[in-house]
Amino acid sequence: MIITEPHVDAAIKVVEYFRVNAKTVIEFVSQKVQTKHYDNNFMKFYKALPAQFDTQQALFIGMKQQLSERT
């Protein structure tokens, strides 16, 4: 396999694309959740969630808070 300058340039562009997008995702994910528009029932649910949870845990907590599964 022969690596040419255009191959290296293309590889650099691909790496840069993923680096920029990873930075964007990290910034988005690290933003604090805004809860000021949540109603009281949903706030109780939100505060009852652990820092890490899966769907089944969230459904169980929601059921205890008398929220519908869809909510």
C-alpha atoms as one frame of an Amber mdcrd trajectory, in Angstrom:
protein
   0.000   0.000   0.000   1.329   3.418  -0.931   0.356   6.411   1.180   0.314
   9.653  -0.725  -0.028  13.252   0.366  -3.716  13.412  -0.699  -4.388  10.347
   1.483  -2.792  12.038   4.487  -4.696  15.276   3.808  -7.977  13.354   3.597
  -7.200  11.495   6.842  -6.472  14.774   8.611  -9.799  16.203   7.405 -11.694
  13.144   8.677  -9.994  13.305  12.068 -10.694  17.035  12.331 -14.368  16.457
  11.439 -14.765  13.913  14.250 -12.788  16.044  16.722 -15.021  19.076  16.120
 -18.207  17.015  16.338 -17.051  15.241  19.498 -16.409  18.634  21.093 -19.924
  19.761  20.104 -21.488  16.630  21.606 -19.495  16.970  24.830 -20.589  20.605
  25.211 -24.223  19.664  24.570 -24.226  16.745  26.994 -22.519  18.706  29.746
 -25.178  21.424  29.791 -27.301  21.478  32.910 -30.891  20.335  32.458 -33.314
  23.257  32.612 -36.249  22.380  34.877 -37.927  25.757  35.388 -40.884  24.867
  33.127 -41.598  21.440  34.662 -44.801  20.996  36.651 -44.679  19.785  40.273
 -45.432  16.133  39.468 -42.652  15.939  36.934 -40.228  17.721  39.277 -40.902
  15.075  41.954 -40.163  12.409  39.351 -37.021  14.187  38.134 -35.660  14.575
  41.663 -36.392  10.907  42.432 -34.212   9.700  39.540 -30.702   8.569  40.458
 -27.716  10.117  38.649 -27.582   7.073  36.375 -30.628   4.997  35.482 -32.048
   2.818  32.760 -35.485   2.873  31.182 -36.913   0.218  33.502 -35.813   2.153
  36.595 -37.322   5.379  35.223 -40.608   3.609  34.447 -40.739   2.157  37.961
 -40.041   5.525  39.586 -42.609   7.190  37.321 -45.189   4.569  38.231 -44.582
   5.271  41.937 -45.056   8.992  41.176 -48.342   8.145  39.365 -47.055   9.320
  35.997 -48.110   7.550  32.834 -45.564   5.340  31.084 -45.668   7.708  28.126
 -44.657  10.637  30.342
